[in-house]
Amino acid sequence: MIEKTFIILNDFVNLFLCFTYYLAVKLKFQKNVPRNFKYIEYYLYLTLIFCCINELCFYKIINIKGLYFIIPFALIHQFLLIKYIISESEKLREVRLDKLIFIIMIIVQFLTCIVDFIFKSFYSASVANVSIIFHCVLLFNIIFKNELVNSLKNNFEFYTIIGIFLSTCLITPIILFGKYFFNSINKDSYYLVASIAPISSLLFYLFILKGITCFGRIRI
């Protein structure tokens, strides 16, 4: 029963992703939308592709080993989303991080992917998540130090970063200890814990929708 609930929840989140992507596509035709919003649309499009591949792996239509690369690169493109929406943001110019930090994070992530491929491990997903959290913490530190919160209340980039941070914090323990949970608890309990994964994705999409509302109403 819990396994079926998990599958239904996961499918609902995927449908919600489709709805969010639809609104993002509609929004890009409005005149008051900044240039860097296109990265939200690209992100959602790539996420749809990753979700489709994940579903094919889940139903064993394609080899499950493909997830060794799918998940880490899915997280990397989330990491790149933070980078590019900030790099072209007028209101977040003061929040840009040192390029060296960003480059080091990306290099470490790719090296970890190679290690996973060689040793059939799964560390790259956790490394990507920790990198994203660290990146967001640095951004929030700069935002609060410069007292930029009030000026960012109607800023879609700010809500996107919050959504990425919260969803990543939720999913990281599941990815890090997923194998342990699978081997140490019963099946129902495992799917109950695993439900945090789609919930974290849903939380992120809700924050993207909140960011979309900063531009006013959209005709559906």
Tab-separated table of C-alpha atoms in Angstrom:
chain	number	residue	atom	x	y	z
A	1	MET	CA	0.000	0.000	0.000
A	2	ILE	CA	2.754	2.449	0.949
A	3	GLU	CA	4.722	1.492	-2.157
A	4	LYS	CA	1.710	2.325	-4.343
A	5	THR	CA	1.263	5.618	-2.496
A	6	PHE	CA	4.911	6.429	-3.168
A	7	ILE	CA	4.494	5.715	-6.898
A	8	ILE	CA	1.324	7.848	-7.057
A	9	LEU	CA	3.072	10.689	-5.220
A	10	ASN	CA	6.046	10.478	-7.563
A	11	ASP	CA	3.764	10.546	-10.643
A	12	PHE	CA	1.858	13.525	-9.211
A	13	VAL	CA	5.107	15.450	-8.718
A	14	ASN	CA	6.098	14.682	-12.317
A	15	LEU	CA	2.749	16.014	-13.528
A	16	PHE	CA	3.259	19.116	-11.373
A	17	LEU	CA	6.651	19.529	-13.022
A	18	CYS	CA	4.948	19.456	-16.448
A	19	PHE	CA	2.499	22.136	-15.274
A	20	THR	CA	5.344	24.305	-13.931
A	21	TYR	CA	7.243	23.949	-17.211
A	22	TYR	CA	4.090	24.903	-19.148
A	23	LEU	CA	3.735	28.118	-17.108
A	24	ALA	CA	7.431	28.911	-17.575
A	25	VAL	CA	7.080	28.566	-21.350
A	26	LYS	CA	3.982	30.792	-21.333
A	27	LEU	CA	5.761	33.359	-19.182
A	28	LYS	CA	8.724	33.859	-21.512
A	29	PHE	CA	6.443	35.627	-24.009
A	30	GLN	CA	5.633	38.394	-21.524
A	31	LYS	CA	7.486	41.685	-21.941
A	32	ASN	CA	8.464	42.187	-18.293
A	33	VAL	CA	10.413	38.923	-17.985
A	34	PRO	CA	14.209	39.300	-17.517
A	35	ARG	CA	16.646	37.507	-19.807
A	36	ASN	CA	17.953	35.132	-17.157
A	37	PHE	CA	14.506	33.587	-16.641
A	38	LYS	CA	15.283	31.451	-19.689
A	39	TYR	CA	17.539	29.355	-17.436
A	40	ILE	CA	14.489	28.340	-15.397
A	41	GLU	CA	12.830	27.130	-18.578
A	42	TYR	CA	15.982	25.226	-19.653
A	43	TYR	CA	16.289	23.702	-16.196
A	44	LEU	CA	12.689	22.463	-16.169
A	45	TYR	CA	13.066	21.072	-19.691
A	46	LEU	CA	16.184	19.105	-18.725
A	47	THR	CA	14.493	17.969	-15.514
A	48	LEU	CA	11.615	16.567	-17.572
A	49	ILE	CA	14.118	14.575	-19.614
A	50	PHE	CA	15.835	13.257	-16.478
A	51	CYS	CA	12.463	12.297	-14.973
A	52	CYS	CA	11.515	10.407	-18.142
A	53	ILE	CA	14.795	8.470	-18.020
A	54	ASN	CA	14.273	7.803	-14.323
A	55	GLU	CA	10.796	6.416	-15.003
A	56	LEU	CA	12.190	4.153	-17.725
A	57	CYS	CA	14.802	2.893	-15.259
A	58	PHE	CA	12.182	2.405	-12.532
A	59	TYR	CA	10.004	0.248	-14.775
A	60	LYS	CA	13.144	-1.565	-16.031
A	61	ILE	CA	12.601	-0.513	-19.628
A	62	ILE	CA	16.249	0.571	-19.681
A	63	ASN	CA	19.193	-0.553	-17.548
A	64	ILE	CA	19.066	0.761	-13.965
A	65	LYS	CA	22.853	1.336	-14.050
A	66	GLY	CA	22.157	4.427	-16.102
A	67	LEU	CA	21.256	6.182	-12.867
A	68	TYR	CA	24.952	6.292	-11.953
A	69	PHE	CA	25.273	9.181	-14.374
A	70	ILE	CA	21.712	10.489	-14.543
A	71	ILE	CA	21.376	11.625	-10.918
A	72	PRO	CA	24.774	13.345	-10.571
A	73	PHE	CA	24.353	15.237	-13.837
A	74	ALA	CA	20.777	16.126	-12.882
A	75	LEU	CA	22.208	17.732	-9.755
A	76	ILE	CA	24.992	19.432	-11.700
A	77	HIS	CA	22.471	21.147	-13.961
A	78	GLN	CA	20.696	22.384	-10.823
A	79	PHE	CA	24.034	23.727	-9.619
A	80	LEU	CA	24.562	25.485	-12.957
A	81	LEU	CA	21.076	26.994	-12.677
A	82	ILE	CA	22.145	28.844	-9.511
A	83	LYS	CA	25.260	30.097	-11.262
A	84	TYR	CA	23.614	31.473	-14.387
A	85	ILE	CA	20.462	33.039	-12.957
A	86	ILE	CA	22.711	34.994	-10.594
A	87	SER	CA	25.359	35.902	-13.181
A	88	GLU	CA	22.761	37.746	-15.291
A	89	SER	CA	20.682	39.167	-12.445
A	90	GLU	CA	20.648	42.953	-11.985
A	91	LYS	CA	19.539	42.779	-8.340
A	92	LEU	CA	21.976	40.050	-7.301
A	93	ARG	CA	25.201	41.492	-8.663
A	94	GLU	CA	26.573	41.890	-5.127
A	95	VAL	CA	25.872	38.231	-4.387
A	96	ARG	CA	28.170	36.701	-6.999
A	97	LEU	CA	30.679	34.232	-5.624
A	98	ASP	CA	34.317	33.809	-6.460
A	99	LYS	CA	34.645	31.979	-9.796
A	100	LEU	CA	37.425	29.851	-8.318
A	101	ILE	CA	35.028	28.346	-5.740
A	102	PHE	CA	32.551	27.507	-8.473
A	103	ILE	CA	35.180	25.928	-10.730
A	104	ILE	CA	36.590	23.816	-7.865
A	105	MET	CA	33.106	22.501	-7.040
A	106	ILE	CA	32.467	21.496	-10.641
A	107	ILE	CA	35.870	19.778	-10.972
A	108	VAL	CA	35.346	17.822	-7.735
A	109	GLN	CA	31.911	16.757	-8.944
A	110	PHE	CA	33.198	15.425	-12.268
A	111	LEU	CA	36.074	13.602	-10.551
A	112	THR	CA	33.601	11.952	-8.181
A	113	CYS	CA	31.480	10.849	-11.149
A	114	ILE	CA	34.557	9.141	-12.595
A	115	VAL	CA	35.237	7.406	-9.253
A	116	ASP	CA	31.622	6.189	-9.170
A	117	PHE	CA	31.930	4.800	-12.685
A	118	ILE	CA	35.157	2.932	-11.879
A	119	PHE	CA	34.171	1.544	-8.472
A	120	LYS	CA	30.386	1.268	-9.048
A	121	SER	CA	29.811	3.542	-6.063
A	122	PHE	CA	27.285	6.346	-5.638
A	123	TYR	CA	29.175	9.196	-3.977
A	124	SER	CA	28.733	11.748	-6.752
A	125	ALA	CA	25.081	12.451	-5.917
A	126	SER	CA	25.957	13.237	-2.292
A	127	VAL	CA	28.927	15.396	-3.337
A	128	ALA	CA	26.692	17.337	-5.746
A	129	ASN	CA	24.097	17.921	-3.028
A	130	VAL	CA	26.658	19.052	-0.461
A	131	SER	CA	28.168	21.409	-3.077
A	132	ILE	CA	24.732	22.898	-3.801
A	133	ILE	CA	23.991	23.401	-0.090
A	134	PHE	CA	27.415	24.977	0.487
A	135	HIS	CA	26.897	27.263	-2.512
A	136	CYS	CA	23.459	28.363	-1.265
A	137	VAL	CA	24.740	28.994	2.281
A	138	LEU	CA	27.457	31.292	0.891
A	139	LEU	CA	24.833	33.134	-1.174
A	140	PHE	CA	22.491	33.585	1.801
A	141	ASN	CA	25.403	34.803	3.920
A	142	ILE	CA	26.139	37.558	1.383
A	143	ILE	CA	22.439	38.410	1.021
A	144	PHE	CA	21.883	38.831	4.780
A	145	LYS	CA	25.188	40.640	5.328
A	146	ASN	CA	24.238	43.208	2.700
A	147	GLU	CA	20.629	43.406	3.994
A	148	LEU	CA	19.229	42.572	0.568
A	149	VAL	CA	16.260	40.491	1.752
A	150	ASN	CA	13.639	43.265	1.550
A	151	SER	CA	14.723	44.267	-1.953
A	152	LEU	CA	14.477	40.626	-3.112
A	153	LYS	CA	10.913	39.885	-1.974
A	154	ASN	CA	9.635	40.226	-5.538
A	155	ASN	CA	12.678	38.662	-7.163
A	156	PHE	CA	12.260	35.260	-8.857
A	157	GLU	CA	15.977	34.425	-8.513
A	158	PHE	CA	15.738	34.683	-4.728
A	159	TYR	CA	12.815	32.242	-4.555
A	160	THR	CA	14.610	29.859	-6.902
A	161	ILE	CA	17.661	29.762	-4.627
A	162	ILE	CA	15.477	29.198	-1.538
A	163	GLY	CA	13.676	26.339	-3.304
A	164	ILE	CA	16.945	24.711	-4.370
A	165	PHE	CA	18.393	25.040	-0.869
A	166	LEU	CA	15.384	23.593	0.999
A	167	SER	CA	14.743	20.747	-1.450
A	168	THR	CA	18.429	19.783	-1.475
A	169	CYS	CA	18.599	19.770	2.330
A	170	LEU	CA	15.629	17.383	2.384
A	171	ILE	CA	16.876	14.977	-0.269
A	172	THR	CA	20.556	14.772	0.777
A	173	PRO	CA	20.070	12.366	3.744
A	174	ILE	CA	17.904	10.111	1.557
A	175	ILE	CA	20.579	9.872	-1.125
A	176	LEU	CA	23.407	9.559	1.398
A	177	PHE	CA	21.789	6.826	3.514
A	178	GLY	CA	19.415	5.326	0.937
A	179	LYS	CA	21.316	2.053	0.653
A	180	TYR	CA	21.478	1.738	4.447
A	181	PHE	CA	17.725	2.332	4.763
A	182	PHE	CA	17.021	-0.217	2.034
A	183	ASN	CA	19.013	-2.934	3.849
A	184	SER	CA	18.057	-2.149	7.440
A	185	ILE	CA	14.323	-1.385	7.471
A	186	ASN	CA	11.269	-3.119	6.058
A	187	LYS	CA	9.868	-2.319	2.634
A	188	ASP	CA	6.964	-0.152	3.816
A	189	SER	CA	9.201	1.909	6.080
A	190	TYR	CA	11.703	2.345	3.263
A	191	TYR	CA	9.087	3.738	0.864
A	192	LEU	CA	7.773	5.967	3.644
A	193	VAL	CA	11.241	7.481	4.091
A	194	ALA	CA	11.811	7.581	0.323
A	195	SER	CA	8.659	9.709	-0.048
A	196	ILE	CA	10.761	12.651	1.119
A	197	ALA	CA	12.422	12.625	-2.333
A	198	PRO	CA	9.336	13.564	-4.417
A	199	ILE	CA	8.169	15.903	-1.642
A	200	SER	CA	11.485	17.778	-1.857
A	201	SER	CA	11.046	18.131	-5.636
A	202	LEU	CA	7.482	19.373	-5.168
A	203	LEU	CA	8.736	21.964	-2.673
A	204	PHE	CA	11.230	23.264	-5.224
A	205	TYR	CA	8.610	23.515	-7.982
A	206	LEU	CA	6.326	25.426	-5.604
A	207	PHE	CA	9.066	27.984	-5.025
A	208	ILE	CA	9.550	28.295	-8.791
A	209	LEU	CA	5.807	28.957	-9.089
A	210	LYS	CA	6.137	31.567	-6.334
A	211	GLY	CA	8.903	33.182	-8.374
A	212	ILE	CA	6.690	33.102	-11.470
A	213	THR	CA	3.986	35.025	-9.576
A	214	CYS	CA	6.449	37.917	-9.242
A	215	PHE	CA	5.654	38.735	-12.879
A	216	GLY	CA	1.899	38.936	-12.359
A	217	ARG	CA	-0.880	36.793	-13.783
A	218	ILE	CA	-0.323	34.312	-16.594
A	219	ARG	CA	-3.070	33.275	-18.968
A	220	ILE	CA	-3.367	29.490	-18.822
